[in-house]
Amino acid sequence: MVRTRATIMDIARELGLSKTTVSSALSGSGRISDEKRELIQEAADRLGYVTNRAARSLRVNRIGAIGLHIPPVARSLAFYMDFAFGVTEGAAAADYDVTLFARGLTPRMAFQVDGVIAIDPAPGEPLVAALLANGIPTVSVGRYNGPGEERVQGTLEAHHAELQTQVLDHLLARGRRRPALLAIDDAIGSSWAVDTRRNYMEWCLRNSLEPRVHEVAANASPRDLIAAITQAVDIGGADALVCGAQGQAAQSQIVLESRGFALGKDLDVVSFAGAAALETGNPLISSIDLAPRAYGKAATELLDAIIQEPDAPPVHRWFEGASVHLAS
């Protein structure tokens, strides 16, 4: 005999609550205590209740999906993949599917999503500008500066200036007076890349140090990275390398050690966006762990809150999950 799927009325009857209370709890709306919401969800799981997403979408005029935009130039970096996994986890918890915008903007592109997360959007990124022009609720991870920026409803940022200053001060405490920045080149133009360069320059000015900036693409080839290291160390005399892009500190370690340099003695290496295990778990490299999975989940939670309350004013949140790991 086929078992009939449990309904909201079954749950309400089981708990002695109203249908409206149960429906609100399961949809994440309404003023219901966390304890009661948890009790209702437990009953729903026990009775085998399954949300009818299609019916729910019709009732609330929603699609049941959110979009994710990652800059094409950065998609090879593990940080963005981990961030996307975090978005997926957060979306599943909030009952959304996730659409990755893999193509550039096309004339007939339709945005079949309830909202979008755009991470490190370049100024004037056409796809982001089009999303905003179409009134799609948008969360920018990192600031977006471009057409329609006044329509961004949520901005999420880590405390980059404080985190980077903490790592740079550690270099100074270790006696490094000639730290060079391997800066992500201006081709990206994201607020993170711009702020990182400015934070380094201002830190050098505060400490009466000569800035030493060498531009490197986020996805630089080994040959280009070696050329930048040669320019910074062999020619520029740097006693520390500060790497902007994820993974470049670990690659720099390999290059430097192959040349006979001892990390921690002859040179220090820093990553402003540490790669898991290779950099954040490396005792010879000082790094900032931006916790990309938690970052992605936090972005989804912010977007969901905006979708739930579309008339709320724009909001800025700080992501508190990043941490610093200092070489001993």
PDB file of N, CA and C in Angstrom, residues 62 66 94 96 114-117 132 135-141 151-156 298-317:
ATOM      1  N   ARG A  62       7.940  33.206  -6.380  1.00  0.00           N
ATOM      2  CA  ARG A  62       9.380  33.005  -6.424  1.00  0.00           C
ATOM      3  C   ARG A  62       9.726  31.806  -7.285  1.00  0.00           C
ATOM      4  N   ILE A  66      18.777  30.774  -6.785  1.00  0.00           N
ATOM      5  CA  ILE A  66      19.600  31.983  -6.722  1.00  0.00           C
ATOM      6  C   ILE A  66      20.764  31.827  -7.684  1.00  0.00           C
ATOM      7  N   ALA A  94      18.353  26.954   2.809  1.00  0.00           N
ATOM      8  CA  ALA A  94      17.269  27.925   2.651  1.00  0.00           C
ATOM      9  C   ALA A  94      16.290  27.527   1.549  1.00  0.00           C
ATOM     10  N   TYR A  96      16.843  26.710  -1.793  1.00  0.00           N
ATOM     11  CA  TYR A  96      17.071  27.237  -3.139  1.00  0.00           C
ATOM     12  C   TYR A  96      17.968  26.280  -3.921  1.00  0.00           C
ATOM     13  N   ASP A 114      15.796  34.234  -8.099  1.00  0.00           N
ATOM     14  CA  ASP A 114      15.194  35.142  -7.121  1.00  0.00           C
ATOM     15  C   ASP A 114      16.177  36.200  -6.639  1.00  0.00           C
ATOM     16  N   GLY A 115      17.455  35.955  -6.807  1.00  0.00           N
ATOM     17  CA  GLY A 115      18.483  36.888  -6.381  1.00  0.00           C
ATOM     18  C   GLY A 115      19.835  36.361  -6.820  1.00  0.00           C
ATOM     19  N   VAL A 116      20.872  37.192  -6.661  1.00  0.00           N
ATOM     20  CA  VAL A 116      22.209  36.842  -7.158  1.00  0.00           C
ATOM     21  C   VAL A 116      23.275  37.248  -6.158  1.00  0.00           C
ATOM     22  N   ILE A 117      24.301  36.407  -6.046  1.00  0.00           N
ATOM     23  CA  ILE A 117      25.526  36.742  -5.313  1.00  0.00           C
ATOM     24  C   ILE A 117      26.620  36.976  -6.346  1.00  0.00           C
ATOM     25  N   LEU A 132      21.343  44.257 -12.027  1.00  0.00           N
ATOM     26  CA  LEU A 132      20.836  45.375 -11.232  1.00  0.00           C
ATOM     27  C   LEU A 132      19.797  46.172 -12.010  1.00  0.00           C
ATOM     28  N   GLY A 135      16.462  44.741 -11.782  1.00  0.00           N
ATOM     29  CA  GLY A 135      15.839  44.710 -10.458  1.00  0.00           C
ATOM     30  C   GLY A 135      16.033  43.410  -9.712  1.00  0.00           C
ATOM     31  N   ILE A 136      17.031  42.606 -10.092  1.00  0.00           N
ATOM     32  CA  ILE A 136      17.296  41.349  -9.393  1.00  0.00           C
ATOM     33  C   ILE A 136      17.979  41.656  -8.063  1.00  0.00           C
ATOM     34  N   PRO A 137      17.438  41.193  -6.930  1.00  0.00           N
ATOM     35  CA  PRO A 137      18.116  41.412  -5.638  1.00  0.00           C
ATOM     36  C   PRO A 137      19.546  40.872  -5.696  1.00  0.00           C
ATOM     37  N   THR A 138      20.497  41.719  -5.366  1.00  0.00           N
ATOM     38  CA  THR A 138      21.910  41.361  -5.556  1.00  0.00           C
ATOM     39  C   THR A 138      22.717  41.631  -4.296  1.00  0.00           C
ATOM     40  N   VAL A 139      23.525  40.634  -3.931  1.00  0.00           N
ATOM     41  CA  VAL A 139      24.518  40.785  -2.874  1.00  0.00           C
ATOM     42  C   VAL A 139      25.893  40.815  -3.514  1.00  0.00           C
ATOM     43  N   SER A 140      26.659  41.836  -3.216  1.00  0.00           N
ATOM     44  CA  SER A 140      28.027  41.948  -3.708  1.00  0.00           C
ATOM     45  C   SER A 140      28.984  41.556  -2.591  1.00  0.00           C
ATOM     46  N   VAL A 141      29.813  40.547  -2.848  1.00  0.00           N
ATOM     47  CA  VAL A 141      30.848  40.151  -1.885  1.00  0.00           C
ATOM     48  C   VAL A 141      32.104  40.913  -2.278  1.00  0.00           C
ATOM     49  N   ARG A 151      21.771  50.260  -6.606  1.00  0.00           N
ATOM     50  CA  ARG A 151      20.716  49.252  -6.483  1.00  0.00           C
ATOM     51  C   ARG A 151      21.186  47.993  -5.761  1.00  0.00           C
ATOM     52  N   VAL A 152      22.467  47.912  -5.437  1.00  0.00           N
ATOM     53  CA  VAL A 152      22.967  46.755  -4.685  1.00  0.00           C
ATOM     54  C   VAL A 152      22.291  46.746  -3.315  1.00  0.00           C
ATOM     55  N   GLN A 153      21.633  45.642  -2.995  1.00  0.00           N
ATOM     56  CA  GLN A 153      20.857  45.603  -1.756  1.00  0.00           C
ATOM     57  C   GLN A 153      21.630  45.037  -0.569  1.00  0.00           C
ATOM     58  N   GLY A 154      22.747  44.362  -0.848  1.00  0.00           N
ATOM     59  CA  GLY A 154      23.555  43.821   0.242  1.00  0.00           C
ATOM     60  C   GLY A 154      25.019  43.760  -0.136  1.00  0.00           C
ATOM     61  N   THR A 155      25.886  44.139   0.783  1.00  0.00           N
ATOM     62  CA  THR A 155      27.335  44.048   0.567  1.00  0.00           C
ATOM     63  C   THR A 155      27.936  43.298   1.747  1.00  0.00           C
ATOM     64  N   LEU A 156      28.779  42.325   1.439  1.00  0.00           N
ATOM     65  CA  LEU A 156      29.444  41.522   2.470  1.00  0.00           C
ATOM     66  C   LEU A 156      30.949  41.629   2.265  1.00  0.00           C
ATOM     67  N   ALA A 298      27.630  32.633   4.379  1.00  0.00           N
ATOM     68  CA  ALA A 298      27.198  33.913   4.939  1.00  0.00           C
ATOM     69  C   ALA A 298      26.587  34.803   3.858  1.00  0.00           C
ATOM     70  N   ALA A 299      27.146  34.747   2.648  1.00  0.00           N
ATOM     71  CA  ALA A 299      26.594  35.531   1.543  1.00  0.00           C
ATOM     72  C   ALA A 299      25.188  35.060   1.191  1.00  0.00           C
ATOM     73  N   THR A 300      24.977  33.736   1.224  1.00  0.00           N
ATOM     74  CA  THR A 300      23.656  33.190   0.927  1.00  0.00           C
ATOM     75  C   THR A 300      22.645  33.590   1.990  1.00  0.00           C
ATOM     76  N   GLU A 301      23.062  33.572   3.235  1.00  0.00           N
ATOM     77  CA  GLU A 301      22.157  33.977   4.316  1.00  0.00           C
ATOM     78  C   GLU A 301      21.752  35.438   4.165  1.00  0.00           C
ATOM     79  N   LEU A 302      22.695  36.280   3.765  1.00  0.00           N
ATOM     80  CA  LEU A 302      22.369  37.691   3.553  1.00  0.00           C
ATOM     81  C   LEU A 302      21.401  37.845   2.380  1.00  0.00           C
ATOM     82  N   LEU A 303      21.659  37.134   1.277  1.00  0.00           N
ATOM     83  CA  LEU A 303      20.774  37.231   0.119  1.00  0.00           C
ATOM     84  C   LEU A 303      19.369  36.734   0.460  1.00  0.00           C
ATOM     85  N   ASP A 304      19.276  35.644   1.209  1.00  0.00           N
ATOM     86  CA  ASP A 304      17.965  35.113   1.581  1.00  0.00           C
ATOM     87  C   ASP A 304      17.190  36.127   2.421  1.00  0.00           C
ATOM     88  N   ALA A 305      17.881  36.792   3.334  1.00  0.00           N
ATOM     89  CA  ALA A 305      17.214  37.807   4.160  1.00  0.00           C
ATOM     90  C   ALA A 305      16.681  38.947   3.294  1.00  0.00           C
ATOM     91  N   ILE A 306      17.438  39.304   2.262  1.00  0.00           N
ATOM     92  CA  ILE A 306      17.002  40.382   1.361  1.00  0.00           C
ATOM     93  C   ILE A 306      15.805  39.945   0.525  1.00  0.00           C
ATOM     94  N   ILE A 307      15.832  38.699   0.054  1.00  0.00           N
ATOM     95  CA  ILE A 307      14.711  38.186  -0.730  1.00  0.00           C
ATOM     96  C   ILE A 307      13.446  38.141   0.126  1.00  0.00           C
ATOM     97  N   GLN A 308      13.605  37.774   1.400  1.00  0.00           N
ATOM     98  CA  GLN A 308      12.460  37.691   2.306  1.00  0.00           C
ATOM     99  C   GLN A 308      11.855  39.070   2.590  1.00  0.00           C
ATOM    100  N   GLU A 309      12.702  40.102   2.592  1.00  0.00           N
ATOM    101  CA  GLU A 309      12.228  41.459   2.877  1.00  0.00           C
ATOM    102  C   GLU A 309      12.713  42.403   1.783  1.00  0.00           C
ATOM    103  N   PRO A 310      12.093  42.350   0.612  1.00  0.00           N
ATOM    104  CA  PRO A 310      12.574  43.117  -0.547  1.00  0.00           C
ATOM    105  C   PRO A 310      12.521  44.631  -0.366  1.00  0.00           C
ATOM    106  N   ASP A 311      11.713  45.128   0.551  1.00  0.00           N
ATOM    107  CA  ASP A 311      11.579  46.575   0.734  1.00  0.00           C
ATOM    108  C   ASP A 311      12.517  47.128   1.803  1.00  0.00           C
ATOM    109  N   ALA A 312      13.330  46.271   2.392  1.00  0.00           N
ATOM    110  CA  ALA A 312      14.269  46.726   3.426  1.00  0.00           C
ATOM    111  C   ALA A 312      15.368  47.579   2.782  1.00  0.00           C
ATOM    112  N   PRO A 313      15.938  48.529   3.528  1.00  0.00           N
ATOM    113  CA  PRO A 313      17.023  49.358   2.968  1.00  0.00           C
ATOM    114  C   PRO A 313      18.274  48.535   2.725  1.00  0.00           C
ATOM    115  N   PRO A 314      19.193  49.010   1.870  1.00  0.00           N
ATOM    116  CA  PRO A 314      20.444  48.287   1.614  1.00  0.00           C
ATOM    117  C   PRO A 314      21.207  48.031   2.909  1.00  0.00           C
ATOM    118  N   VAL A 315      21.883  46.889   2.963  1.00  0.00           N
ATOM    119  CA  VAL A 315      22.582  46.503   4.187  1.00  0.00           C
ATOM    120  C   VAL A 315      24.038  46.148   3.878  1.00  0.00           C
ATOM    121  N   HIS A 316      24.922  46.519   4.784  1.00  0.00           N
ATOM    122  CA  HIS A 316      26.339  46.129   4.714  1.00  0.00           C
ATOM    123  C   HIS A 316      26.642  45.258   5.913  1.00  0.00           C
ATOM    124  N   ARG A 317      27.262  44.104   5.661  1.00  0.00           N
ATOM    125  CA  ARG A 317      27.647  43.214   6.756  1.00  0.00           C
ATOM    126  C   ARG A 317      29.135  42.912   6.656  1.00  0.00           C
TER     127      ARG A 317
END
